[in-house]
Coordinates of C-alpha atoms and ligand atoms in Angstrom, one line a residue:
M664 CA -34.4 115.1 -132.6
I665 CA -36.4 116.2 -129.6
D666 CA -34.1 118.1 -127.0
T667 CA -35.3 116.7 -123.6
T668 CA -32.8 118.8 -121.6
R669 CA -34.6 122.0 -122.1
S670 CA -37.8 122.9 -120.1
S671 CA -40.2 125.6 -120.9
R672 CA -41.7 125.3 -117.3
I673 CA -40.1 128.4 -115.9
S674 CA -42.0 129.4 -112.7
G675 CA -41.7 132.9 -111.7
F676 CA -40.4 134.1 -115.1
H677 CA -42.7 137.0 -115.0
K678 CA -41.2 138.3 -111.7
K679 CA -37.8 138.6 -113.3
S680 CA -36.3 141.7 -114.9
P681 CA -36.1 141.8 -118.7
A682 CA -32.4 141.5 -118.7
E683 CA -32.8 138.3 -116.5
R684 CA -35.4 136.9 -118.7
L685 CA -33.3 137.5 -121.8
G686 CA -30.5 135.6 -120.2
I687 CA -32.7 132.7 -119.5
V688 CA -34.1 132.8 -123.2
S689 CA -30.5 133.0 -124.4
D690 CA -29.4 129.9 -122.7
F691 CA -32.5 128.1 -123.6
A692 CA -32.2 128.9 -127.3
G693 CA -28.4 129.1 -127.6
L694 CA -28.5 132.8 -128.7
D695 CA -25.1 134.3 -129.2
A696 CA -24.4 137.8 -127.7
A697 CA -25.1 139.7 -130.9
A698 CA -28.6 138.2 -131.2
A699 CA -29.2 138.9 -127.4
A700 CA -28.1 142.5 -127.9
R701 CA -30.4 142.9 -130.9
L702 CA -33.4 141.8 -128.8
S703 CA -32.6 144.0 -125.9
D704 CA -32.2 147.1 -128.3
T705 CA -35.7 148.4 -128.0
G706 CA -35.2 151.5 -130.3
N707 CA -37.8 154.2 -129.6
L708 CA -39.6 152.1 -127.0
D709 CA -38.3 152.3 -123.4
L710 CA -37.7 148.9 -122.1
S711 CA -39.2 149.7 -118.8
L712 CA -42.4 151.0 -120.6
A713 CA -42.5 147.9 -122.8
D714 CA -42.2 145.8 -119.6
R715 CA -45.4 147.5 -118.5
L716 CA -47.4 147.3 -121.7
V717 CA -47.2 143.5 -122.0
E718 CA -46.0 140.6 -119.9
N719 CA -42.6 138.6 -119.8
V720 CA -40.9 141.2 -121.9
I721 CA -37.4 140.6 -123.1
G722 CA -37.1 143.3 -125.8
S723 CA -39.1 144.8 -128.6
M724 CA -39.9 144.0 -132.2
N725 CA -39.3 147.0 -134.5
I726 CA -41.5 147.4 -137.6
P727 CA -40.8 150.0 -140.3
L728 CA -42.8 153.2 -140.1
G729 CA -43.5 154.8 -143.5
I730 CA -45.6 157.9 -144.4
A731 CA -48.2 157.8 -147.2
T732 CA -48.4 161.1 -149.0
N733 CA -51.0 162.6 -151.4
M734 CA -53.9 161.9 -149.0
R735 CA -56.7 164.5 -148.9
V736 CA -59.5 163.5 -146.6
D737 CA -62.6 165.7 -146.3
G738 CA -60.9 168.5 -148.0
E739 CA -57.8 168.4 -145.7
D740 CA -54.4 167.2 -146.6
V741 CA -53.0 164.6 -144.2
L742 CA -49.8 162.6 -144.0
I743 CA -50.4 159.0 -142.9
P744 CA -48.1 157.0 -140.7
M745 CA -48.1 153.4 -141.5
A746 CA -46.4 150.6 -139.5
T747 CA -45.9 147.6 -141.7
E748 CA -43.3 144.9 -142.7
E749 CA -44.7 144.4 -146.2
S750 CA -43.0 146.2 -149.2
S751 CA -45.2 148.2 -151.6
V752 CA -48.0 148.8 -149.1
V753 CA -47.1 152.4 -148.3
A754 CA -46.3 153.2 -152.1
A755 CA -49.7 151.7 -153.1
V756 CA -51.5 154.3 -150.7
C757 CA -49.4 157.2 -152.2
N758 CA -50.1 155.9 -155.7
A759 CA -53.9 155.7 -155.2
A760 CA -54.2 159.0 -153.5
R761 CA -52.2 160.8 -156.2
Q762 CA -54.7 159.6 -158.8
C763 CA -57.7 161.0 -157.0
Y764 CA -56.0 164.1 -155.4
D765 CA -57.0 166.6 -158.0
A766 CA -60.6 165.3 -158.0
G767 CA -60.9 166.2 -154.4
G768 CA -59.5 163.0 -152.6
F769 CA -61.7 161.1 -150.1
T770 CA -64.9 162.2 -148.5
T771 CA -65.7 160.2 -145.3
S772 CA -68.3 159.7 -142.7
M773 CA -69.0 157.6 -139.5
S774 CA -72.2 156.0 -138.2
G775 CA -71.2 156.8 -134.6
T776 CA -68.9 155.7 -131.8
L777 CA -71.1 153.0 -130.4
M778 CA -69.7 149.7 -129.1
I779 CA -71.7 146.7 -128.1
A780 CA -71.2 144.6 -124.9
Q781 CA -72.8 141.2 -124.7
I782 CA -74.1 139.3 -121.6
Q783 CA -74.8 135.6 -122.2
A784 CA -77.6 134.1 -120.0
V785 CA -78.4 130.3 -120.0
D786 CA -81.0 128.1 -118.4
V787 CA -83.7 130.8 -118.6
A788 CA -87.0 129.0 -118.3
D789 CA -89.0 131.7 -120.3
P790 CA -86.5 133.4 -122.5
H791 CA -89.1 135.5 -124.5
A792 CA -90.8 136.8 -121.4
A793 CA -87.3 137.3 -119.8
R794 CA -86.4 139.4 -122.8
L795 CA -89.3 141.7 -122.2
R796 CA -88.4 141.9 -118.5
I797 CA -84.9 143.2 -119.3
L798 CA -86.2 145.7 -121.9
G799 CA -88.6 147.1 -119.3
R800 CA -85.8 148.0 -117.1
R801 CA -84.0 150.2 -119.6
E802 CA -83.8 153.3 -117.2
E803 CA -82.5 151.2 -114.4
I804 CA -79.9 149.5 -116.7
K805 CA -78.9 152.9 -117.9
A806 CA -78.2 154.2 -114.3
I807 CA -76.1 151.1 -113.5
C808 CA -74.0 151.3 -116.7
D809 CA -73.5 155.0 -116.5
G810 CA -72.6 154.6 -112.8
C811 CA -69.6 152.4 -113.9
D812 CA -67.8 155.2 -115.8
P813 CA -68.3 158.9 -114.7
V814 CA -65.3 160.0 -116.8
L815 CA -66.7 158.7 -120.0
L816 CA -70.0 160.4 -119.1
S817 CA -68.2 163.6 -118.5
F818 CA -66.9 163.3 -122.2
G819 CA -70.4 162.8 -123.6
G820 CA -70.3 159.1 -123.7
G821 CA -72.3 156.4 -121.8
F822 CA -75.1 154.0 -122.1
R823 CA -77.3 154.5 -125.1
D824 CA -79.6 151.5 -125.5
V825 CA -80.2 147.9 -124.5
E826 CA -81.2 145.1 -126.9
V827 CA -82.1 141.5 -126.1
R828 CA -81.9 138.5 -128.4
V829 CA -83.0 134.9 -127.9
L830 CA -80.5 132.8 -129.7
D831 CA -81.1 129.1 -130.7
S832 CA -77.9 127.4 -129.8
Q833 CA -76.6 123.7 -129.6
S834 CA -77.3 123.8 -125.8
G835 CA -80.7 125.3 -126.0
P836 CA -82.1 128.9 -126.1
M837 CA -79.6 131.6 -124.9
L838 CA -80.6 135.0 -123.8
V839 CA -78.0 137.6 -125.1
T840 CA -78.3 141.1 -123.8
H841 CA -76.6 143.9 -125.8
L842 CA -75.5 147.1 -124.2
I843 CA -75.0 149.8 -126.7
V844 CA -72.5 152.3 -125.3
D845 CA -71.0 155.5 -126.8
T846 CA -67.3 155.3 -125.9
R847 CA -66.3 158.6 -127.5
D848 CA -62.5 158.8 -128.0
A849 CA -61.8 155.4 -126.5
M850 CA -61.9 152.1 -128.3
G851 CA -64.0 151.2 -125.3
A852 CA -63.3 147.6 -124.4
N853 CA -62.6 148.3 -120.8
A854 CA -65.6 150.6 -120.4
V855 CA -68.2 148.2 -121.9
N856 CA -66.7 145.1 -120.2
S857 CA -67.0 146.8 -116.8
M858 CA -70.7 147.8 -117.6
A859 CA -71.4 144.2 -118.7
E860 CA -69.7 142.6 -115.6
T861 CA -71.6 145.1 -113.3
L862 CA -75.0 144.5 -114.8
A863 CA -74.5 140.6 -115.0
P864 CA -75.9 139.8 -111.5
H865 CA -79.0 141.9 -112.2
I866 CA -79.6 140.0 -115.5
S867 CA -79.3 136.8 -113.6
A868 CA -81.8 138.0 -111.0
W869 CA -84.3 139.4 -113.5
T870 CA -84.2 136.3 -115.8
G871 CA -83.7 133.5 -113.2
G872 CA -80.9 132.3 -115.6
R873 CA -77.1 131.7 -115.1
V874 CA -74.8 134.3 -116.7
Y875 CA -71.6 133.3 -118.2
L876 CA -69.9 135.6 -120.8
R877 CA -69.7 139.4 -120.3
I878 CA -67.6 141.0 -123.0
L879 CA -67.7 143.4 -125.9
S880 CA -68.4 142.3 -129.5
N881 CA -65.8 143.0 -132.0
L882 CA -68.5 143.2 -134.6
A883 CA -68.7 146.9 -134.0
D884 CA -71.5 147.5 -136.6
R885 CA -72.6 150.6 -134.8
R886 CA -69.2 152.1 -135.4
L887 CA -68.9 152.0 -139.2
A888 CA -66.3 154.2 -140.9
R889 CA -67.1 155.0 -144.6
A890 CA -65.0 156.6 -147.4
H891 CA -65.6 157.4 -151.0
A892 CA -63.5 158.7 -153.9
V893 CA -63.9 159.2 -157.6
W894 CA -60.9 158.4 -159.7
P895 CA -61.2 160.3 -163.1
L896 CA -60.5 158.3 -166.2
D897 CA -57.6 160.5 -167.4
Q898 CA -55.8 159.8 -164.1
I899 CA -56.2 156.2 -164.0
G900 CA -55.4 155.3 -167.7
G901 CA -58.7 155.0 -169.4
E902 CA -61.9 152.9 -169.7
A903 CA -60.1 149.5 -169.8
V904 CA -58.4 150.1 -166.4
R905 CA -61.7 151.3 -165.0
D906 CA -63.6 148.3 -166.2
G907 CA -60.9 146.0 -165.0
I908 CA -61.1 147.4 -161.5
V909 CA -64.9 147.1 -161.5
S910 CA -64.7 143.5 -162.7
A911 CA -62.1 142.7 -160.0
Y912 CA -64.6 144.0 -157.3
H913 CA -67.4 141.9 -159.0
F914 CA -65.0 138.8 -158.7
A915 CA -64.5 139.6 -154.9
A916 CA -68.2 140.1 -154.4
A917 CA -69.1 136.8 -156.0
D918 CA -66.3 134.6 -154.6
P919 CA -65.1 134.2 -151.0
Y920 CA -61.7 132.8 -152.1
R921 CA -61.1 136.0 -154.0
A922 CA -62.8 138.2 -151.3
A923 CA -60.3 136.9 -148.7
T924 CA -57.4 138.3 -150.7
H925 CA -59.2 141.5 -151.7
N926 CA -59.8 142.3 -148.1
K927 CA -56.3 141.3 -147.0
G928 CA -55.2 144.1 -149.4
I929 CA -57.5 146.5 -147.7
M930 CA -56.3 145.5 -144.3
N931 CA -52.7 146.0 -145.4
G932 CA -53.5 149.7 -145.2
V933 CA -55.9 149.6 -142.3
S934 CA -53.8 147.6 -140.0
A935 CA -50.8 149.6 -140.8
V936 CA -52.3 152.7 -139.6
V937 CA -54.1 151.0 -136.6
L938 CA -50.7 149.7 -135.6
A939 CA -48.9 153.0 -136.0
T940 CA -51.5 154.7 -133.7
G941 CA -51.0 152.0 -130.9
N942 CA -54.5 150.6 -131.5
D943 CA -55.7 147.0 -131.4
T944 CA -55.1 145.5 -134.8
R945 CA -56.9 142.2 -133.9
A946 CA -60.0 144.1 -132.8
V947 CA -60.3 146.0 -136.1
E948 CA -59.4 142.9 -138.2
A949 CA -62.0 140.7 -136.4
G950 CA -64.6 143.4 -136.9
A951 CA -63.8 143.8 -140.6
H952 CA -64.0 140.2 -141.4
A953 CA -67.1 139.5 -139.4
F954 CA -68.7 142.6 -141.2
A955 CA -67.7 141.2 -144.6
A956 CA -69.5 137.9 -143.8
R957 CA -72.6 139.6 -142.4
S958 CA -75.0 138.4 -145.2
G959 CA -74.0 134.8 -144.7
Q960 CA -71.4 134.9 -147.6
Y961 CA -68.0 136.4 -147.0
G962 CA -67.7 139.4 -149.5
S963 CA -65.9 142.6 -150.3
L964 CA -65.5 145.5 -147.9
T965 CA -65.3 147.9 -150.8
R966 CA -67.5 148.6 -153.9
F967 CA -66.5 150.0 -157.3
E968 CA -69.0 151.5 -159.8
V969 CA -69.0 153.6 -162.9
T970 CA -70.4 157.2 -162.2
A971 CA -73.0 158.8 -164.6
D972 CA -70.2 160.5 -166.5
G973 CA -68.0 157.4 -166.7
Q974 CA -65.5 158.0 -163.9
L975 CA -64.5 155.3 -161.4
S976 CA -66.3 155.5 -158.1
G977 CA -65.0 153.5 -155.1
S978 CA -66.4 153.2 -151.5
I979 CA -65.7 151.3 -148.4
E980 CA -67.7 150.6 -145.2
L981 CA -66.3 148.7 -142.2
P982 CA -66.4 148.7 -138.3
M983 CA -63.5 150.9 -137.0
A984 CA -63.2 150.6 -133.3
V985 CA -60.1 152.7 -132.7
G986 CA -59.3 155.3 -130.0
L987 CA -57.1 158.1 -129.0
I988 CA -57.3 157.2 -125.3
G989 CA -56.4 153.9 -123.6
G990 CA -54.6 150.8 -124.7
A991 CA -51.2 151.7 -126.1
T992 CA -52.3 154.8 -127.7
K993 CA -51.5 157.2 -125.0
A994 CA -48.6 155.1 -123.5
H995 CA -46.5 154.5 -126.6
P996 CA -44.5 157.6 -127.5
T997 CA -44.4 156.6 -131.2
A998 CA -48.1 156.1 -131.3
Q999 CA -48.5 159.7 -129.8
A1000 CA -46.1 161.0 -132.5
C1001 CA -48.1 159.3 -135.3
L1002 CA -51.3 160.8 -133.9
K1003 CA -49.7 164.2 -134.0
I1004 CA -48.7 163.7 -137.5
L1005 CA -52.2 162.8 -138.4
A1006 CA -53.4 165.8 -136.5
V1007 CA -56.6 164.1 -135.3
T1008 CA -58.4 165.3 -132.4
S1009 CA -61.2 162.6 -132.2
A1010 CA -61.4 159.0 -132.5
E1011 CA -64.0 159.5 -135.2
R1012 CA -61.5 161.5 -137.4
L1013 CA -59.0 158.7 -136.9
A1014 CA -61.4 156.0 -138.0
R1015 CA -62.5 157.9 -141.1
I1016 CA -58.9 158.5 -142.2
I1017 CA -58.2 154.8 -141.7
A1018 CA -61.2 153.8 -143.9
A1019 CA -59.9 156.2 -146.6
V1020 CA -56.5 154.5 -146.5
G1021 CA -58.2 151.0 -146.8
L1022 CA -60.0 152.2 -150.0
A1023 CA -56.8 153.7 -151.3
Q1024 CA -54.9 150.5 -150.7
N1025 CA -57.6 148.4 -152.5
F1026 CA -57.7 150.8 -155.4
S1027 CA -54.0 150.3 -156.1
A1028 CA -53.9 146.6 -155.6
L1029 CA -56.9 146.2 -158.0
K1030 CA -55.5 148.5 -160.6
A1031 CA -52.2 146.7 -160.6
L1032 CA -54.0 143.3 -160.7
A1033 CA -56.2 144.4 -163.5
T1034 CA -53.3 145.8 -165.6
T1035 CA -49.6 144.9 -165.3
G1036 CA -50.1 142.4 -162.5
I1037 CA -49.0 142.7 -158.9
Q1038 CA -45.5 141.4 -159.5
K1039 CA -44.1 144.4 -161.4
G1040 CA -44.7 147.0 -158.8
H1041 CA -44.7 144.8 -155.6
M1042 CA -41.8 142.6 -156.6
A1043 CA -39.7 145.5 -157.7
L1044 CA -39.9 147.0 -154.1
H1045 CA -39.7 143.5 -152.6
A1046 CA -36.5 142.8 -154.6
Q1047 CA -34.6 144.6 -151.8
N1048 CA -35.8 142.2 -149.2
I1049 CA -34.8 139.3 -151.4
A1050 CA -31.3 140.8 -151.9
M1051 CA -30.9 141.2 -148.2
M1052 CA -32.1 137.5 -147.8
A1053 CA -29.4 136.4 -150.3
G1054 CA -26.8 138.2 -148.0
A1055 CA -26.4 141.6 -149.8
V1056 CA -25.3 144.4 -147.5
G1057 CA -24.8 148.2 -147.9
D1058 CA -24.7 149.3 -151.6
E1059 CA -25.0 145.7 -152.8
I1060 CA -28.7 145.7 -151.8
D1061 CA -29.7 148.3 -154.4
R1062 CA -27.4 146.8 -156.9
V1063 CA -28.7 143.3 -156.6
A1064 CA -32.3 144.5 -156.5
A1065 CA -31.8 146.5 -159.6
A1066 CA -30.4 143.4 -161.3
L1067 CA -33.3 141.3 -160.2
V1068 CA -35.9 143.9 -161.6
E1069 CA -34.0 144.2 -164.8
R1070 CA -34.1 140.4 -165.3
G1071 CA -37.8 140.3 -164.3
T1072 CA -37.2 137.4 -161.9
V1073 CA -37.1 138.3 -158.3
R1074 CA -35.8 135.1 -156.7
Q1075 CA -33.4 134.4 -153.9
D1076 CA -31.2 131.8 -155.9
I1077 CA -30.8 134.5 -158.7
A1078 CA -30.1 137.2 -156.1
Q1079 CA -27.3 134.9 -154.6
A1080 CA -25.8 134.4 -158.3
V1081 CA -26.0 138.0 -158.8
L1082 CA -24.3 138.8 -155.5
Q1083 CA -21.6 136.3 -156.2
D1084 CA -20.9 137.8 -159.5
L1085 CA -20.8 141.3 -158.0
R1086 CA -18.4 140.2 -155.2
G1087 CA -16.3 138.1 -157.7
G1088 CA -16.2 141.2 -160.0
A1089 CA -15.3 143.4 -157.0
A1090 CA -12.5 141.0 -155.9
G1091 CA -11.1 140.7 -159.4
A1092 CA -11.1 144.4 -159.9
Ligands
LIG2187 C1 -45.8 149.9 -156.4 C2 -46.5 150.9 -157.3 C3 -47.0 152.1 -156.4 C4 -45.7 151.4 -158.3 O1 -46.5 152.1 -159.3 P1 -45.9 152.9 -160.5 O2 -47.0 153.4 -161.3 O3 -44.8 152.1 -161.2 O4 -45.2 154.1 -159.8 P2 -44.7 155.5 -160.4 O5 -43.3 155.4 -160.3 O6 -45.3 155.9 -161.7 O7 -45.2 156.4 -159.2 C5 -46.6 156.8 -159.1 C6 -46.7 157.2 -157.6 O8 -46.8 155.9 -156.6 C7 -46.0 156.3 -155.6 N1 -44.9 155.5 -155.5 C8 -44.2 154.8 -156.5 N2 -43.2 154.2 -156.0 C9 -43.0 154.5 -154.7 C10 -42.1 154.2 -153.6 N3 -40.9 153.4 -154.0 N4 -42.3 154.7 -152.5 C11 -43.3 155.5 -152.2 N5 -44.1 155.8 -153.2 C12 -44.1 155.3 -154.4 C13 -45.7 157.7 -155.6 O9 -46.7 158.5 -155.0 C14 -45.7 158.1 -157.1 O10 -46.0 159.4 -157.3 P3 -44.7 160.6 -157.3 O11 -44.3 160.5 -155.9 O12 -43.7 160.1 -158.3 O13 -45.5 161.8 -157.7 C15 -47.9 150.2 -157.9 O14 -47.4 149.2 -158.7 C16 -48.8 149.8 -157.0 O15 -49.6 150.6 -156.4 N6 -48.9 148.4 -156.8 C17 -49.8 147.8 -155.8 C18 -49.0 147.3 -154.7 C19 -49.9 146.7 -153.6 O16 -50.9 146.6 -153.6 N7 -49.0 146.2 -152.7 C20 -49.5 145.4 -151.5 C21 -48.9 144.2 -151.4 S1 -49.7 142.9 -152.3 C22 -50.7 142.3 -151.3 O17 -50.5 141.9 -150.2 C23 -52.3 142.5 -151.6 C24 -53.0 141.9 -152.8 C25 -52.4 142.4 -154.0 O18 -52.9 140.5 -152.9 C26 -54.5 142.3 -152.5 C27 -55.4 141.9 -153.6 O19 -55.1 140.7 -154.2 O20 -56.3 142.6 -153.9
LIG2188 N1 -62.1 141.9 -127.6 C1 -61.4 143.0 -127.5 O1 -61.2 143.7 -128.5 C2 -60.8 143.4 -126.3 C3 -59.7 144.5 -126.3 N2 -59.2 145.0 -125.1 C4 -58.2 146.0 -125.1 O2 -58.7 147.1 -124.5 C5 -57.9 148.3 -124.8 C6 -58.9 149.6 -125.1 O3 -59.7 149.8 -124.0 P1 -60.3 151.2 -123.7 O4 -61.5 150.9 -122.9 O5 -60.5 151.9 -125.0 O6 -59.1 151.9 -123.0 P2 -59.1 152.4 -121.5 O7 -59.9 151.8 -120.6 O8 -57.6 152.4 -121.2 O9 -59.5 153.9 -121.7 C7 -60.9 154.2 -121.8 C8 -61.2 155.1 -120.6 O10 -60.6 156.4 -120.7 C9 -61.4 157.4 -120.1 N3 -61.5 158.6 -121.0 C10 -60.8 159.7 -120.9 N4 -61.0 160.5 -121.8 C11 -61.9 160.0 -122.6 C12 -62.6 160.4 -123.9 N5 -62.4 161.6 -124.4 N6 -63.4 159.5 -124.5 C13 -63.7 158.3 -124.0 N7 -63.1 157.9 -122.8 C14 -62.2 158.7 -122.1 C15 -62.8 156.8 -119.8 O11 -63.1 156.6 -118.6 P3 -62.1 156.0 -117.2 O12 -60.9 156.8 -117.1 O13 -63.1 156.2 -116.1 O14 -61.9 154.6 -117.5 C16 -62.6 155.4 -120.6 O15 -63.5 154.5 -120.1 C17 -57.1 147.8 -126.0 O16 -55.8 147.7 -125.5 C18 -57.6 146.5 -126.4 O17 -56.7 145.8 -126.9 C19 -59.6 144.4 -124.0 C20 -60.5 143.3 -123.8 C21 -61.1 142.8 -125.0

């Protein structure tokens, strides 16, 4: 039945305080006092700060923060804060890192900290000649762009290059100008967007066309983070395990249906660190998936091979537009604490560590999939969630979860039956 007495048309909602908004939402949704109190309990994020970070705030949504151990990145040991709601994700990184720790852990590199802003011009009569006109004004463009952000310049960033593409589109040729900008320790969206908007009228004048979009590209393929590790055979359980992992990679490389899941596993690790450090998960995810599809067929972000002496070699390469400045990274106190745990002093180091986490995550998932299957490890940890869903509280959670794992069937109906037995047993005792 549709409830026609409630209206979502609430003019001026944004001008109210978080408490007033929560009152309106509680009335609308029929929340009881306990549910409302839970929403307004913002944990380690001050409500007034939350209200400045995003709009129409009524509370905050807390996600567990776990620490992945055993990670050694470029010779330095590092603890990894990971914000995720999914069980076994943190354990998987610890597990993978443990198995390559003695062999040196992860080595990483980065292609640079360059972002791309796009300016779309349409109705250009002579797009190919206009392209050359823009390219000929490189120094003028550099001066306009660098004039937008003296602070970025003072940190060694700024305009690096201009590229122009003539695109064949459904509405005819489009002239797309790319500004290549070094954004240093910022993710850089605001810096490059400002440059694109400032330059746009000039593009219009030089080309005789009409400019529409002026925005960064999330396909940050001039900001690629790379990581590599070797897993010795004696650490991973022998040749059959190695070959199973390589075969799993070949499956992902050949089949987009599998690659989507393979890359989802990688992003389990990547997004968790991106979120923990207050960075933009959607920007990194969009970049990763676009990069995975760059050849025309969606494929794997990682590669697994056998080294000359028979060990398992894994590598990853993906765009990593993360920063230490800007967005929520500076404003969110938990993000600041996470950056301190990571001990990173540059966006580049952060990006490289995240790439290593993505590779570690993928190794563990593939190893589990190629051997015992994912359910054994993942469901064993997920059993606690199922126990809670069945209504277990306190000590009951571990007891119900243990019973589910012992039976080898992690299901809510069974959890409910186990809980009933447990409570019946306790009542009878
Ligand atoms: C779950 C494990 C780690 C168990 O693995 P295990 O071999 O049974 O664990 P273990 O008890 O022998 O411990 C080995 C190490 O793992 C870590 N470890 C072990 N348990 C914990 C724990 N509770 N909390 C934290 N760390 C843990 C820890 O580092 C430990 O070393 P130790 O500390 O003892 O020296 C393993 O089965 C695994 O790595 N599984 C993969 C899990 C995974 O990928 N989860 C992601 C969710 S599934 C998904 O979304 C993605 C997927 C799978 O679809 C992607 C794809 O298809 O490619
Ligand atoms: N498609 C997308 O992905 C989009 C994402 N966003 C959002 O943009 C936000 C990130 O924007 P971002 O531009 O990084 O953040 P900010 O604009 O908040 O911060 C970047 C600015 O900080 C200043 N700065 C200070 N120190 C440094 C340093 N060491 N290195 C570099 N810059 C420094 C620079 O100059 P100055 O102080 O002069 O600005 C720089 O422009 C995220 O919240 C993201 O979600 C926004 C639009 C689109």
